[in-house]
Coordinates of N, CA and C in Angstrom, one line a residue:
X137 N 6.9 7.0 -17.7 CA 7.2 5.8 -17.0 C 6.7 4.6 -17.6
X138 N 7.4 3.2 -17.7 CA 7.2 2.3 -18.2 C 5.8 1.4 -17.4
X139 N 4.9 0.9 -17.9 CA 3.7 0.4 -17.3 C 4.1 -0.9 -17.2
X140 N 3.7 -1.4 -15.8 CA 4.0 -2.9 -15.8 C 2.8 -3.6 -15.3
X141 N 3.0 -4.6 -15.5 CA 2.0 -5.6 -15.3 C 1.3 -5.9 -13.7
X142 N 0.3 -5.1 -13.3 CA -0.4 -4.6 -12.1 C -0.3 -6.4 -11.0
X143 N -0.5 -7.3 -11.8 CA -0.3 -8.5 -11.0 C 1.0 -9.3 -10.8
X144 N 2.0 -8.2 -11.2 CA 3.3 -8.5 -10.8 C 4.2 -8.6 -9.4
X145 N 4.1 -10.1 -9.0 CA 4.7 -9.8 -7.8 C 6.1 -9.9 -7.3
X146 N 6.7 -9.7 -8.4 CA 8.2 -9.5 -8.4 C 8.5 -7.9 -8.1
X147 N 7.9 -7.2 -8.4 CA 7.5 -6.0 -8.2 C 8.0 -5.5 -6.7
X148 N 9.0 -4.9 -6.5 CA 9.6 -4.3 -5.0 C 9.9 -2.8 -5.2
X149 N 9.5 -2.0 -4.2 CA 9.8 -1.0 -3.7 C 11.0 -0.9 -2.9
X150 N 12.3 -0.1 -3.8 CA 13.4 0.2 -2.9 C 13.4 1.5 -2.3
X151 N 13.6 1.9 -1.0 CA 14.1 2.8 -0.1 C 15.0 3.2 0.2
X152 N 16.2 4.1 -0.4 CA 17.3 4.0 -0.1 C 17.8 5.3 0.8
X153 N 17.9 5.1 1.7 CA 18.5 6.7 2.7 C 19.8 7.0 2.5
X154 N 20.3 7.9 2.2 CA 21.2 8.8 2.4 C 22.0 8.6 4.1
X155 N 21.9 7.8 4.3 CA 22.6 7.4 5.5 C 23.3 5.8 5.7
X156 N 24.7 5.8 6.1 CA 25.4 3.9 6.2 C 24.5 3.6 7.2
X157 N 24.9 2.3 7.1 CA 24.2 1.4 7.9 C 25.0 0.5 9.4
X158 N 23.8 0.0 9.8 CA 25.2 0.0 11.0 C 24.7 0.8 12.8
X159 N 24.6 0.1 13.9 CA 23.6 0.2 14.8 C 24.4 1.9 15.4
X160 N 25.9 1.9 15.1 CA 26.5 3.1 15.5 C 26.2 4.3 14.7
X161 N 26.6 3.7 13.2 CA 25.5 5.0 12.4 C 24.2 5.8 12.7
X162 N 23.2 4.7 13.3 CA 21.9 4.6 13.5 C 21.7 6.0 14.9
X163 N 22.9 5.7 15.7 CA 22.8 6.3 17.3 C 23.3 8.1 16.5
X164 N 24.5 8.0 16.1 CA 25.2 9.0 15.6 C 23.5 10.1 14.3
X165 N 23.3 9.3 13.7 CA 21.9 10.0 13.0 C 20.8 10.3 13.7
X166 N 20.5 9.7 15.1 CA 19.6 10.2 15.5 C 20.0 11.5 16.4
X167 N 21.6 11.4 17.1 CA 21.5 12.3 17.7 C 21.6 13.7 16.7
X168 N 22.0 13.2 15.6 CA 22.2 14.5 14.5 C 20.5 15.1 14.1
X169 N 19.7 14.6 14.0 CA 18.0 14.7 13.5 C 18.0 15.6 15.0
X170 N 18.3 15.1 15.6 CA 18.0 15.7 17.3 C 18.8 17.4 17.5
X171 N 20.1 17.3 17.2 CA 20.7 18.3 17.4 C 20.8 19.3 16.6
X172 N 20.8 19.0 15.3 CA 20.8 19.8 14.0 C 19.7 19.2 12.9
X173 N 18.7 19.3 13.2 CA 17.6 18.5 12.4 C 18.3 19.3 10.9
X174 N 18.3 20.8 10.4 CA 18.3 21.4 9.4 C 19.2 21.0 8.5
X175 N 20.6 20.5 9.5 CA 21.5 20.3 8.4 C 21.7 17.9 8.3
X176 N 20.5 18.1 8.6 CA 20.6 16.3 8.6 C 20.3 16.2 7.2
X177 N 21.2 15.2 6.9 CA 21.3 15.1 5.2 C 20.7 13.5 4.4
X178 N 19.8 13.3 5.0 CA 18.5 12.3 4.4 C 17.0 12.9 4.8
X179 N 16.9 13.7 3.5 CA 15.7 13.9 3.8 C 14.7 13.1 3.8
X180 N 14.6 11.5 2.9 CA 13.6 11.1 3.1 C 13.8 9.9 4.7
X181 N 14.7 9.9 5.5 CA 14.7 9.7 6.9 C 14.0 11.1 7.8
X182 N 14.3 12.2 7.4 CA 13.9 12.8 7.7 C 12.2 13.0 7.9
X183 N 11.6 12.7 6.5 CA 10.1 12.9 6.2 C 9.4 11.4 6.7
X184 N 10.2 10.5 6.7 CA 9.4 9.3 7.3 C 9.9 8.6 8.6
X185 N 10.7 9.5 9.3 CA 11.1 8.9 10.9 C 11.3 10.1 11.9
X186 N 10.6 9.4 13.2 CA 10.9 10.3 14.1 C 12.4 10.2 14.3
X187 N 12.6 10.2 15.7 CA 14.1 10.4 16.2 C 14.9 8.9 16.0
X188 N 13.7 8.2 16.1 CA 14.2 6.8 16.5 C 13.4 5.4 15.3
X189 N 12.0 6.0 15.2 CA 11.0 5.3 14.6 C 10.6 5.9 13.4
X190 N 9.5 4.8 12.8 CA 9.1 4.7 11.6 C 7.5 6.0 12.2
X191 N 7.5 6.9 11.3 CA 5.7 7.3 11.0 C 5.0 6.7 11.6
X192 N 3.9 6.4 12.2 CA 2.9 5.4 11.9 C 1.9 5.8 10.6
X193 N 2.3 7.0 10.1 CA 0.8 7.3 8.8 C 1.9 6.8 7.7
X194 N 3.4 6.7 7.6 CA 4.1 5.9 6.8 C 4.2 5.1 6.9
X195 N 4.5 4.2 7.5 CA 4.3 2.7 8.3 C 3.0 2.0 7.1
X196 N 1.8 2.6 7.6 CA 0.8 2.1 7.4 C 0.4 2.5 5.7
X197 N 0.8 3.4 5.7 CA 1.1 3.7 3.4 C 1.9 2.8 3.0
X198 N 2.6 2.2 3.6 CA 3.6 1.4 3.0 C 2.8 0.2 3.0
X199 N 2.5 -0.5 4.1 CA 2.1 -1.3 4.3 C 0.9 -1.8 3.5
X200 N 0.0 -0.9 3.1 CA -0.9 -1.4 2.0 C -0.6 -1.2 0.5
X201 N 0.7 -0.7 -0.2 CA 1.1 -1.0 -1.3 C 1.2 -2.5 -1.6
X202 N 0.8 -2.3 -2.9 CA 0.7 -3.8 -3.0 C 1.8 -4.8 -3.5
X203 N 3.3 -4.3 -3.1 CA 4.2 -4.5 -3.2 C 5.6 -4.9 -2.2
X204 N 6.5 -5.9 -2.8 CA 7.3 -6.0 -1.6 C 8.4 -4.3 -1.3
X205 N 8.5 -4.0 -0.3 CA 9.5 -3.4 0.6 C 10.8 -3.7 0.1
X206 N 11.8 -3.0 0.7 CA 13.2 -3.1 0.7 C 13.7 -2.0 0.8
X207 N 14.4 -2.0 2.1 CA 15.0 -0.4 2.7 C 16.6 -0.6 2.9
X208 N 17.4 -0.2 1.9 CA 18.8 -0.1 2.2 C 19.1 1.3 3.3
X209 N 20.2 1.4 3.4 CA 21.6 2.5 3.4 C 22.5 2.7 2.6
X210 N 22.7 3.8 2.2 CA 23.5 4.1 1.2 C 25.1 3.2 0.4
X211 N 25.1 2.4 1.9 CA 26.6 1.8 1.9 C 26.0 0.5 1.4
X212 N 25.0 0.1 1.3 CA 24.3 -1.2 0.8 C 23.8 -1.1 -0.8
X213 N 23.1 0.1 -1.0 CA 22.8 0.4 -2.0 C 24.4 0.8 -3.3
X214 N 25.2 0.8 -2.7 CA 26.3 1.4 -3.7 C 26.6 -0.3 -3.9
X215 N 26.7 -0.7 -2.4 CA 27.4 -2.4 -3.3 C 26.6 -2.8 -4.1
X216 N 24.9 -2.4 -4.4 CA 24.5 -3.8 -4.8 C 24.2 -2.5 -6.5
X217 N 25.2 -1.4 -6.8 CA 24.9 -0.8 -8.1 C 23.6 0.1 -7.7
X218 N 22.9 0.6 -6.8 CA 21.8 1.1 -7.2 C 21.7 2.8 -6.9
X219 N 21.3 3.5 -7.9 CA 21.4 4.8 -8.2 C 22.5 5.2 -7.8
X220 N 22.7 6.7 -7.7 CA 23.7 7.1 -7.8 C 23.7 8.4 -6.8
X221 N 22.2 9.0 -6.6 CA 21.6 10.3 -5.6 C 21.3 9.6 -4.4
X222 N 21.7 9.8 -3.5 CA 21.1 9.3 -2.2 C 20.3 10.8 -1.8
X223 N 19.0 10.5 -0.7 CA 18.2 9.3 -0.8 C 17.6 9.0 -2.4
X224 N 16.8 7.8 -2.3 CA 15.9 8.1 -3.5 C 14.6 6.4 -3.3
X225 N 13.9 6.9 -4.0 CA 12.8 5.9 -4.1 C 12.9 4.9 -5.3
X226 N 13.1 3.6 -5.7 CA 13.2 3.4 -6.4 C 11.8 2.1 -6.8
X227 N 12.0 1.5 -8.1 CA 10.9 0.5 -8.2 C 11.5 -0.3 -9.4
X228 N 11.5 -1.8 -8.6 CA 12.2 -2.8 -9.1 C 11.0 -3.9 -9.7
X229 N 10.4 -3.2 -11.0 CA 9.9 -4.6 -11.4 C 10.5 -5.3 -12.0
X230 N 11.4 -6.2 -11.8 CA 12.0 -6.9 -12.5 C 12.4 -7.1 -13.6
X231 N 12.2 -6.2 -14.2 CA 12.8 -6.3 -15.6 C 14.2 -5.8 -15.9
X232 N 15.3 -5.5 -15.2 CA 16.4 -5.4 -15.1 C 17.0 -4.3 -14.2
X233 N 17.5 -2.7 -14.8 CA 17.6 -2.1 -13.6 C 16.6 -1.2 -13.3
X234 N 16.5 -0.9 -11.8 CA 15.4 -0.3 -10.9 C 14.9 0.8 -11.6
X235 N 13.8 1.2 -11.7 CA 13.5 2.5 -11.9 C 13.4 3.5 -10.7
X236 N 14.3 4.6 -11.0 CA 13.8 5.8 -10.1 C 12.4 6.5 -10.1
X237 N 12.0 6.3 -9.2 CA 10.5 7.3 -8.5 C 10.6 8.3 -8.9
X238 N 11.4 8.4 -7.1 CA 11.3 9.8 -6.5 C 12.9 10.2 -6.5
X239 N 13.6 11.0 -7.3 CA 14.6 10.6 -7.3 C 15.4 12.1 -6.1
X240 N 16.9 12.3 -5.4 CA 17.0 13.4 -4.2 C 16.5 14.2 -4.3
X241 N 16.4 15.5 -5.4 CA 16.0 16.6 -6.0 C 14.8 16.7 -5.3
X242 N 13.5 15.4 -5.5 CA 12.6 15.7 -5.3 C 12.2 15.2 -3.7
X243 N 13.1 14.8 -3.1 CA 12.6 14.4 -1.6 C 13.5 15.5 -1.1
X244 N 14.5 16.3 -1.4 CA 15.2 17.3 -0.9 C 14.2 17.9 -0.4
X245 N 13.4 18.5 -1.6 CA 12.2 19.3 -1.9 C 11.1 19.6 -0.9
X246 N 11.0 18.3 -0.5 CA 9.4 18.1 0.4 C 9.7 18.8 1.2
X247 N 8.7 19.2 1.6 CA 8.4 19.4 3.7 C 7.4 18.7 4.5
X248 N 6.9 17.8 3.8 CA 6.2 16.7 4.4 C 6.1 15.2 4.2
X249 N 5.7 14.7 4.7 CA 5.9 13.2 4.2 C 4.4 12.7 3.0
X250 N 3.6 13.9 3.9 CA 2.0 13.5 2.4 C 2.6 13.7 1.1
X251 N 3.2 14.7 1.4 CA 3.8 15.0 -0.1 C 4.2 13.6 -0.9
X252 N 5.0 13.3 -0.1 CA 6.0 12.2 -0.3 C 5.1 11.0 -1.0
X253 N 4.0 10.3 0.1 CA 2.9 9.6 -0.2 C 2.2 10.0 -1.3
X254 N 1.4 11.3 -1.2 CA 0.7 11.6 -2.7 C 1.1 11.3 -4.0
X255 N 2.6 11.1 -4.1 CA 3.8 11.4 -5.2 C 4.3 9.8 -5.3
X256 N 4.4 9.3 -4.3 CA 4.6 7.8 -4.8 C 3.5 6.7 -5.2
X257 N 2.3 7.2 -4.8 CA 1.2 6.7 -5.4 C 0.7 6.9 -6.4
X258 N 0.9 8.3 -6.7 CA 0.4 8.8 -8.5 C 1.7 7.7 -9.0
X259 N 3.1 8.1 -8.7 CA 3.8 7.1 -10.0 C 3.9 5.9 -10.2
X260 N 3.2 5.1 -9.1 CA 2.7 3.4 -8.9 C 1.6 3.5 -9.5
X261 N 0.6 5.3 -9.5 CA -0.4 4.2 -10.4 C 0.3 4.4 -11.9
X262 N 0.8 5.7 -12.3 CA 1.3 5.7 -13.6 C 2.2 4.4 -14.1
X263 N 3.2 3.4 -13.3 CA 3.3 2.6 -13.7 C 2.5 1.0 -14.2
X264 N 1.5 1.2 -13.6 CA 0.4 0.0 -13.2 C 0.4 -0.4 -12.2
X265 N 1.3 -0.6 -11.0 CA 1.3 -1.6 -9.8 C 0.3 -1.4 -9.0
X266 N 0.1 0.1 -8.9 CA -1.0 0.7 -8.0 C -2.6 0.6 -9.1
X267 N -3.4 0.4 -9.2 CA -4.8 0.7 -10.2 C -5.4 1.6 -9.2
X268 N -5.8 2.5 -10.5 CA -6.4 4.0 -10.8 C -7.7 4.3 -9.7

């Protein structure tokens, strides 16, 4: 991974779920997480929301990266060009297109969200944004 400049605050974390967007989507996915959690097909919705909400132990990991946010849906993410696997983690320091994190394969993968956390912070620090 490319090292970038730790005091860069153009520097954003994208979120992209495997799910459109949209308050009816929203009703329709939770009752799906609810009724067939197994075959719900955003795992990283899955590892970082309850039925309805955000984690609070994700919430609060996010929240102290030292980076801006940005959480699409998949039907947002395709307009604006970004990746191609839904979900996926991405990291936009500005230098043209996003880098992939964490890319499906590996959030398919998880069965937890530490997972998820442990794994996005080693590769924030391996890029620089995060220090060692």
């Amino acid at each position: 991974m490319a090292r970038t400049d730790a005091s860069d605050k153009t520097a954003r974390l994208i979120l992209v779920y495997n799910a459109d967007g949209g308050v009816l989507n929203a009703l329709k996915d939770a009752a799906h997480k609810i009724a067939r959690p197994a075959t719900y097909p955003c795992s990283l919705c899955a590892l970082t929301y309850g039925w309805v909400a955000m984690h609070s132990d994700w919430r609060r990991f996010l929240f102290r990266l030292p980076l801006e946010k940005v959480f699409l849906h998949r039907d947002e993410a395709a307009k604006k060009g970004l990746a191609e696997e839904w979900p996926a983690v991405l990291l936009d320091a500005g230098q043209g297109v996003p880098e992939v994190l964490v890319p499906a394969s590996e959030l398919n993968a998880m069965q937890h969200r530490s997972e998820l956390m442990a794994l996005l912070l080693e590769r924030l620090k391996d890029t620089g944004i995060v220090a060692r």
